[in-house]
Amino acid sequence: MEINKYPENYFEHYMVSFSGIGQSPDKEGFEKLARLYIDIEGLDTFSELIKEIQLINVNNDRSYFESVINNFEIKGLDINKLKEMAEVAIVVFEKSLH
């Protein structure tokens, strides 16, 4: 029985949001996603997403990123693009604090 390491599923919800807005899987598309997510969900929820991304990074949880890619099957989105998406989210969050 696998235990869900990220029970709030913020990153998966973020992926659902990405797949629903029709943005390209590149830096510009990721920035638009982050800003839209903040507008819709609010900075507090975005902050929780960032904490989850940081936890995934600390755990070096490549298998989690791979499972997200397999679950969502978004054209052009591979492990490196997913990591870029996460990094862009962190940058947008840090800029939103200033």
GROMACS .gro file of N, CA, C and O in nm:
model
  392
    1MET      N    1   0.084  -0.119   0.000
    1MET     CA    2   0.000   0.000   0.000
    1MET      C    3   0.088   0.125   0.000
    1MET      O    4   0.171   0.143   0.088
    2GLU      N    5   0.070   0.206  -0.100
    2GLU     CA    6   0.151   0.327  -0.112
    2GLU      C    7   0.087   0.440  -0.033
    2GLU      O    8  -0.033   0.464  -0.042
    3ILE      N    9   0.169   0.509   0.044
    3ILE     CA   10   0.122   0.624   0.120
    3ILE      C   11   0.143   0.748   0.034
    3ILE      O   12   0.249   0.767  -0.024
    4ASN      N   13   0.040   0.832   0.026
    4ASN     CA   14   0.051   0.955  -0.051
    4ASN      C   15   0.138   1.053   0.027
    4ASN      O   16   0.099   1.102   0.132
    5LYS      N   17   0.256   1.081  -0.028
    5LYS     CA   18   0.350   1.171   0.039
    5LYS      C   19   0.305   1.316   0.035
    5LYS      O   20   0.351   1.398   0.112
    6TYR      N   21   0.216   1.346  -0.058
    6TYR     CA   22   0.169   1.483  -0.077
    6TYR      C   23   0.016   1.480  -0.075
    6TYR      O   24  -0.048   1.495  -0.180
    7PRO      N   25  -0.042   1.462   0.044
    7PRO     CA   26  -0.187   1.436   0.053
    7PRO      C   27  -0.277   1.550   0.007
    7PRO      O   28  -0.392   1.526  -0.029
    8GLU      N   29  -0.228   1.671   0.006
    8GLU     CA   30  -0.312   1.783  -0.038
    8GLU      C   31  -0.318   1.795  -0.189
    8GLU      O   32  -0.403   1.867  -0.243
    9ASN      N   33  -0.225   1.729  -0.259
    9ASN     CA   34  -0.225   1.725  -0.405
    9ASN      C   35  -0.223   1.863  -0.472
    9ASN      O   36  -0.283   1.883  -0.576
   10TYR      N   37  -0.152   1.956  -0.413
   10TYR     CA   38  -0.145   2.090  -0.472
   10TYR      C   39  -0.084   2.086  -0.612
   10TYR      O   40  -0.132   2.151  -0.704
   11PHE      N   41   0.025   2.009  -0.626
   11PHE     CA   42   0.091   2.007  -0.756
   11PHE      C   43   0.004   1.941  -0.861
   11PHE      O   44  -0.001   1.986  -0.976
   12GLU      N   45  -0.068   1.837  -0.824
   12GLU     CA   46  -0.158   1.773  -0.921
   12GLU      C   47  -0.270   1.870  -0.961
   12GLU      O   48  -0.308   1.875  -1.077
   13HIS      N   49  -0.321   1.945  -0.866
   13HIS     CA   50  -0.423   2.045  -0.898
   13HIS      C   51  -0.365   2.150  -0.992
   13HIS      O   52  -0.432   2.197  -1.085
   14TYR      N   53  -0.240   2.187  -0.969
   14TYR     CA   54  -0.170   2.282  -1.055
   14TYR      C   55  -0.162   2.227  -1.197
   14TYR      O   56  -0.182   2.299  -1.295
   15MET      N   57  -0.135   2.097  -1.208
   15MET     CA   58  -0.127   2.033  -1.340
   15MET      C   59  -0.264   2.034  -1.409
   15MET      O   60  -0.272   2.056  -1.529
   16VAL      N   61  -0.369   2.008  -1.334
   16VAL     CA   62  -0.504   2.014  -1.391
   16VAL      C   63  -0.530   2.154  -1.445
   16VAL      O   64  -0.584   2.171  -1.555
   17SER      N   65  -0.490   2.253  -1.367
   17SER     CA   66  -0.506   2.392  -1.411
   17SER      C   67  -0.429   2.417  -1.540
   17SER      O   68  -0.480   2.479  -1.633
   18PHE      N   69  -0.306   2.366  -1.547
   18PHE     CA   70  -0.224   2.385  -1.667
   18PHE      C   71  -0.290   2.319  -1.788
   18PHE      O   72  -0.298   2.378  -1.895
   19SER      N   73  -0.338   2.198  -1.769
   19SER     CA   74  -0.397   2.127  -1.883
   19SER      C   75  -0.526   2.194  -1.930
   19SER      O   76  -0.563   2.180  -2.046
   20GLY      N   77  -0.590   2.270  -1.842
   20GLY     CA   78  -0.715   2.334  -1.877
   20GLY      C   79  -0.705   2.471  -1.941
   20GLY      O   80  -0.802   2.521  -1.996
   21ILE      N   81  -0.586   2.534  -1.936
   21ILE     CA   82  -0.576   2.671  -1.987
   21ILE      C   83  -0.513   2.679  -2.125
   21ILE      O   84  -0.507   2.786  -2.184
   22GLY      N   85  -0.465   2.568  -2.176
   22GLY     CA   86  -0.415   2.566  -2.313
   22GLY      C   87  -0.287   2.644  -2.337
   22GLY      O   88  -0.263   2.690  -2.447
   23GLN      N   89  -0.205   2.659  -2.235
   23GLN     CA   90  -0.077   2.727  -2.252
   23GLN      C   91   0.029   2.629  -2.304
   23GLN      O   92   0.019   2.509  -2.282
   24SER      N   93   0.129   2.684  -2.370
   24SER     CA   94   0.239   2.600  -2.419
   24SER      C   95   0.331   2.563  -2.302
   24SER      O   96   0.345   2.640  -2.207
   25PRO      N   97   0.393   2.445  -2.309
   25PRO     CA   98   0.483   2.401  -2.201
   25PRO      C   99   0.621   2.464  -2.214
   25PRO      O  100   0.720   2.399  -2.246
   26ASP      N  101   0.625   2.596  -2.189
   26ASP     CA  102   0.751   2.669  -2.192
   26ASP      C  103   0.746   2.775  -2.082
   26ASP      O  104   0.645   2.789  -2.013
   27LYS      N  105   0.855   2.847  -2.066
   27LYS     CA  106   0.865   2.944  -1.957
   27LYS      C  107   0.750   3.044  -1.959
   27LYS      O  108   0.691   3.073  -1.856
   28GLU      N  109   0.717   3.096  -2.075
   28GLU     CA  110   0.608   3.194  -2.086
   28GLU      C  111   0.475   3.133  -2.042
   28GLU      O  112   0.399   3.194  -1.967
   29GLY      N  113   0.447   3.013  -2.089
   29GLY     CA  114   0.323   2.944  -2.050
   29GLY      C  115   0.319   2.916  -1.901
   29GLY      O  116   0.215   2.929  -1.837
   30PHE      N  117   0.434   2.878  -1.844
   30PHE     CA  118   0.441   2.848  -1.701
   30PHE      C  119   0.421   2.975  -1.616
   30PHE      O  120   0.359   2.970  -1.510
   31GLU      N  121   0.474   3.088  -1.664
   31GLU     CA  122   0.454   3.215  -1.594
   31GLU      C  123   0.307   3.255  -1.596
   31GLU      O  124   0.252   3.300  -1.495
   32LYS      N  125   0.243   3.239  -1.711
   32LYS     CA  126   0.100   3.271  -1.721
   32LYS      C  127   0.018   3.182  -1.628
   32LYS      O  128  -0.074   3.230  -1.561
   33LEU      N  129   0.053   3.055  -1.623
   33LEU     CA  130  -0.016   2.962  -1.533
   33LEU      C  131  -0.002   3.008  -1.388
   33LEU      O  132  -0.101   3.014  -1.315
   34ALA      N  133   0.118   3.042  -1.347
   34ALA     CA  134   0.142   3.082  -1.209
   34ALA      C  135   0.062   3.207  -1.172
   34ALA      O  136  -0.003   3.212  -1.067
   35ARG      N  137   0.063   3.306  -1.260
   35ARG     CA  138  -0.012   3.429  -1.231
   35ARG      C  139  -0.162   3.403  -1.228
   35ARG      O  140  -0.233   3.456  -1.141
   36LEU      N  141  -0.211   3.323  -1.321
   36LEU     CA  142  -0.353   3.290  -1.323
   36LEU      C  143  -0.393   3.211  -1.198
   36LEU      O  144  -0.497   3.237  -1.138
   37TYR      N  145  -0.307   3.118  -1.158
   37TYR     CA  146  -0.335   3.037  -1.039
   37TYR      C  147  -0.345   3.126  -0.915
   37TYR      O  148  -0.433   3.108  -0.832
   38ILE      N  149  -0.254   3.223  -0.904
   38ILE     CA  150  -0.259   3.316  -0.791
   38ILE      C  151  -0.389   3.395  -0.796
   38ILE      O  152  -0.455   3.413  -0.694
   39ASP      N  153  -0.426   3.442  -0.914
   39ASP     CA  154  -0.550   3.521  -0.929
   39ASP      C  155  -0.673   3.439  -0.888
   39ASP      O  156  -0.764   3.492  -0.824
   40ILE      N  157  -0.676   3.314  -0.924
   40ILE     CA  158  -0.794   3.231  -0.898
   40ILE      C  159  -0.792   3.172  -0.757
   40ILE      O  160  -0.891   3.179  -0.684
   41GLU      N  161  -0.679   3.113  -0.719
   41GLU     CA  162  -0.672   3.039  -0.592
   41GLU      C  163  -0.626   3.125  -0.474
   41GLU      O  164  -0.649   3.088  -0.360
   42GLY      N  165  -0.557   3.234  -0.503
   42GLY     CA  166  -0.507   3.320  -0.397
   42GLY      C  167  -0.364   3.288  -0.359
   42GLY      O  168  -0.314   3.177  -0.384
   43LEU      N  169  -0.299   3.384  -0.298
   43LEU     CA  170  -0.157   3.370  -0.262
   43LEU      C  171  -0.136   3.265  -0.154
   43LEU      O  172  -0.034   3.195  -0.155
   44ASP      N  173  -0.232   3.249  -0.061
   44ASP     CA  174  -0.215   3.149   0.044
   44ASP      C  175  -0.209   3.008  -0.015
   44ASP      O  176  -0.124   2.927   0.023
   45THR      N  177  -0.300   2.978  -0.106
   45THR     CA  178  -0.300   2.846  -0.169
   45THR      C  179  -0.175   2.828  -0.255
   45THR      O  180  -0.114   2.720  -0.255
   46PHE      N  181  -0.135   2.934  -0.325
   46PHE     CA  182  -0.013   2.927  -0.405
   46PHE      C  183   0.108   2.901  -0.315
   46PHE      O  184   0.197   2.825  -0.351
   47SER      N  185   0.108   2.961  -0.198
   47SER     CA  186   0.214   2.938  -0.101
   47SER      C  187   0.221   2.790  -0.060
   47SER      O  188   0.330   2.733  -0.047
   48GLU      N  189   0.105   2.728  -0.041
   48GLU     CA  190   0.101   2.586  -0.008
   48GLU      C  191   0.154   2.501  -0.124
   48GLU      O  192   0.224   2.402  -0.103
   49LEU      N  193   0.122   2.541  -0.246
   49LEU     CA  194   0.175   2.474  -0.364
   49LEU      C  195   0.327   2.482  -0.364
   49LEU      O  196   0.396   2.382  -0.387
   50ILE      N  197   0.380   2.599  -0.338
   50ILE     CA  198   0.525   2.619  -0.337
   50ILE      C  199   0.589   2.532  -0.230
   50ILE      O  200   0.693   2.469  -0.254
   51LYS      N  201   0.529   2.524  -0.112
   51LYS     CA  202   0.582   2.436  -0.006
   51LYS      C  203   0.586   2.291  -0.052
   51LYS      O  204   0.683   2.219  -0.026
   52GLU      N  205   0.481   2.249  -0.122
   52GLU     CA  206   0.478   2.112  -0.171
   52GLU      C  207   0.586   2.090  -0.277
   52GLU      O  208   0.656   1.988  -0.275
   53ILE      N  209   0.604   2.185  -0.369
   53ILE     CA  210   0.709   2.175  -0.469
   53ILE      C  211   0.846   2.166  -0.401
   53ILE      O  212   0.930   2.084  -0.439
   54GLN      N  213   0.868   2.249  -0.301
   54GLN     CA  214   0.997   2.246  -0.231
   54GLN      C  215   1.018   2.113  -0.161
   54GLN      O  216   1.130   2.060  -0.160
   55LEU      N  217   0.911   2.055  -0.106
   55LEU     CA  218   0.921   1.924  -0.041
   55LEU      C  219   0.954   1.816  -0.144
   55LEU      O  220   1.038   1.729  -0.119
   56ILE      N  221   0.891   1.822  -0.259
   56ILE     CA  222   0.922   1.727  -0.367
   56ILE      C  223   1.069   1.739  -0.405
   56ILE      O  224   1.138   1.638  -0.422
   57ASN      N  225   1.119   1.863  -0.415
   57ASN     CA  226   1.260   1.885  -0.449
   57ASN      C  227   1.353   1.835  -0.340
   57ASN      O  228   1.454   1.770  -0.369
   58VAL      N  229   1.321   1.862  -0.214
   58VAL     CA  230   1.403   1.816  -0.102
   58VAL      C  231   1.410   1.663  -0.101
   58VAL      O  232   1.515   1.603  -0.077
   59ASN      N  233   1.295   1.600  -0.129
   59ASN     CA  234   1.289   1.454  -0.133
   59ASN      C  235   1.354   1.397  -0.260
   59ASN      O  236   1.366   1.276  -0.273
   60ASN      N  237   1.393   1.487  -0.352
   60ASN     CA  238   1.448   1.446  -0.481
   60ASN      C  239   1.359   1.340  -0.544
   60ASN      O  240   1.404   1.234  -0.587
   61ASP      N  241   1.230   1.370  -0.545
   61ASP     CA  242   1.127   1.273  -0.580
   61ASP      C  243   1.097   1.273  -0.731
   61ASP      O  244   0.989   1.309  -0.774
   62ARG      N  245   1.195   1.229  -0.805
   62ARG     CA  246   1.180   1.219  -0.950
   62ARG      C  247   1.064   1.127  -0.987
   62ARG      O  248   0.992   1.151  -1.083
   63SER      N  249   1.044   1.022  -0.909
   63SER     CA  250   0.935   0.927  -0.939
   63SER      C  251   0.799   0.995  -0.929
   63SER      O  252   0.707   0.961  -1.004
   64TYR      N  253   0.785   1.092  -0.837
   64TYR     CA  254   0.658   1.164  -0.826
   64TYR      C  255   0.634   1.245  -0.954
   64TYR      O  256   0.525   1.243  -1.010
   65PHE      N  257   0.737   1.318  -0.999
   65PHE     CA  258   0.724   1.395  -1.122
   65PHE      C  259   0.691   1.303  -1.239
   65PHE      O  260   0.608   1.336  -1.323
   66GLU      N  261   0.755   1.187  -1.246
   66GLU     CA  262   0.727   1.093  -1.355
   66GLU      C  263   0.583   1.043  -1.349
   66GLU      O  264   0.517   1.030  -1.453
   67SER      N  265   0.532   1.018  -1.229
   67SER     CA  266   0.393   0.972  -1.218
   67SER      C  267   0.295   1.081  -1.261
   67SER      O  268   0.193   1.052  -1.324
   68VAL      N  269   0.327   1.207  -1.230
   68VAL     CA  270   0.242   1.319  -1.272
   68VAL      C  271   0.241   1.328  -1.425
   68VAL      O  272   0.135   1.344  -1.486
   69ILE      N  273   0.357   1.314  -1.486
   69ILE     CA  274   0.365   1.318  -1.632
   69ILE      C  275   0.280   1.206  -1.693
   69ILE      O  276   0.204   1.229  -1.787
   70ASN      N  277   0.292   1.087  -1.638
   70ASN     CA  278   0.215   0.973  -1.690
   70ASN      C  279   0.065   0.991  -1.669
   70ASN      O  280  -0.014   0.953  -1.755
   71ASN      N  281   0.027   1.049  -1.557
   71ASN     CA  282  -0.116   1.067  -1.528
   71ASN      C  283  -0.182   1.171  -1.617
   71ASN      O  284  -0.299   1.159  -1.651
   72PHE      N  285  -0.108   1.275  -1.654
   72PHE     CA  286  -0.169   1.386  -1.726
   72PHE      C  287  -0.144   1.383  -1.876
   72PHE      O  288  -0.220   1.443  -1.952
   73GLU      N  289  -0.038   1.318  -1.919
   73GLU     CA  290  -0.008   1.302  -2.062
   73GLU      C  291  -0.029   1.430  -2.143
   73GLU      O  292  -0.106   1.433  -2.239
   74ILE      N  293   0.039   1.536  -2.103
   74ILE     CA  294   0.030   1.663  -2.174
   74ILE      C  295   0.141   1.667  -2.279
   74ILE      O  296   0.259   1.647  -2.246
   75LYS      N  297   0.103   1.690  -2.403
   75LYS     CA  298   0.199   1.691  -2.514
   75LYS      C  299   0.310   1.793  -2.487
   75LYS      O  300   0.283   1.908  -2.453
   76GLY      N  301   0.434   1.748  -2.503
   76GLY     CA  302   0.549   1.836  -2.487
   76GLY      C  303   0.596   1.852  -2.343
   76GLY      O  304   0.692   1.924  -2.318
   77LEU      N  305   0.530   1.785  -2.249
   77LEU     CA  306   0.568   1.800  -2.109
   77LEU      C  307   0.641   1.674  -2.064
   77LEU      O  308   0.582   1.568  -2.050
   78ASP      N  309   0.772   1.689  -2.043
   78ASP     CA  310   0.854   1.579  -1.995
   78ASP      C  311   0.909   1.616  -1.857
   78ASP      O  312   0.873   1.721  -1.802
   79ILE      N  313   0.992   1.532  -1.802
   79ILE     CA  314   1.044   1.554  -1.666
   79ILE      C  315   1.117   1.687  -1.655
   79ILE      O  316   1.101   1.759  -1.556
   80ASN      N  317   1.194   1.724  -1.756
   80ASN     CA  318   1.268   1.851  -1.749
   80ASN      C  319   1.173   1.971  -1.756
   80ASN      O  320   1.193   2.071  -1.685
   81LYS      N  321   1.071   1.961  -1.840
   81LYS     CA  322   0.973   2.069  -1.849
   81LYS      C  323   0.894   2.081  -1.719
   81LYS      O  324   0.860   2.191  -1.675
   82LEU      N  325   0.864   1.966  -1.657
   82LEU     CA  326   0.791   1.969  -1.530
   82LEU      C  327   0.873   2.037  -1.422
   82LEU      O  328   0.822   2.116  -1.343
   83LYS      N  329   1.003   2.008  -1.419
   83LYS     CA  330   1.092   2.073  -1.323
   83LYS      C  331   1.099   2.223  -1.352
   83LYS      O  332   1.101   2.304  -1.259
   84GLU      N  333   1.103   2.260  -1.480
   84GLU     CA  334   1.103   2.402  -1.516
   84GLU      C  335   0.975   2.469  -1.469
   84GLU      O  336   0.977   2.580  -1.417
   85MET      N  337   0.862   2.400  -1.487
   85MET     CA  338   0.734   2.453  -1.441
   85MET      C  339   0.739   2.481  -1.291
   85MET      O  340   0.695   2.587  -1.245
   86ALA      N  341   0.796   2.388  -1.215
   86ALA     CA  342   0.807   2.405  -1.070
   86ALA      C  343   0.898   2.522  -1.035
   86ALA      O  344   0.867   2.603  -0.948
   87GLU      N  345   1.011   2.533  -1.105
   87GLU     CA  346   1.105   2.643  -1.079
   87GLU      C  347   1.042   2.778  -1.112
   87GLU      O  348   1.061   2.875  -1.037
   88VAL      N  349   0.969   2.786  -1.221
   88VAL     CA  350   0.904   2.912  -1.259
   88VAL      C  351   0.800   2.950  -1.154
   88VAL      O  352   0.788   3.067  -1.117
   89ALA      N  353   0.726   2.851  -1.103
   89ALA     CA  354   0.628   2.880  -0.998
   89ALA      C  355   0.695   2.941  -0.875
   89ALA      O  356   0.645   3.038  -0.818
   90ILE      N  357   0.811   2.888  -0.838
   90ILE     CA  358   0.884   2.941  -0.722
   90ILE      C  359   0.927   3.085  -0.748
   90ILE      O  360   0.912   3.173  -0.662
   91VAL      N  361   0.980   3.112  -0.867
   91VAL     CA  362   1.024   3.248  -0.902
   91VAL      C  363   0.907   3.346  -0.900
   91VAL      O  364   0.917   3.456  -0.843
   92VAL      N  365   0.795   3.307  -0.960
   92VAL     CA  366   0.677   3.394  -0.962
   92VAL      C  367   0.629   3.419  -0.819
   92VAL      O  368   0.592   3.531  -0.782
   93PHE      N  369   0.632   3.316  -0.734
   93PHE     CA  370   0.590   3.333  -0.595
   93PHE      C  371   0.682   3.432  -0.523
   93PHE      O  372   0.633   3.523  -0.456
   94GLU      N  373   0.812   3.417  -0.539
   94GLU     CA  374   0.906   3.507  -0.473
   94GLU      C  375   0.887   3.652  -0.521
   94GLU      O  376   0.891   3.744  -0.440
   95LYS      N  377   0.861   3.671  -0.650
   95LYS     CA  378   0.836   3.806  -0.702
   95LYS      C  379   0.706   3.863  -0.646
   95LYS      O  380   0.697   3.983  -0.625
   96SER      N  381   0.607   3.778  -0.624
   96SER     CA  382   0.478   3.826  -0.574
   96SER      C  383   0.485   3.872  -0.429
   96SER      O  384   0.397   3.943  -0.382
   97LEU      N  385   0.591   3.833  -0.360
   97LEU     CA  386   0.607   3.874  -0.219
   97LEU      C  387   0.666   4.013  -0.207
   97LEU      O  388   0.662   4.072  -0.099
   98HIS      N  389   0.718   4.067  -0.316
   98HIS     CA  390   0.782   4.199  -0.310
   98HIS      C  391   0.693   4.308  -0.361
   98HIS      O  392   0.608   4.300  -0.435
   0.00000   0.00000   0.00000
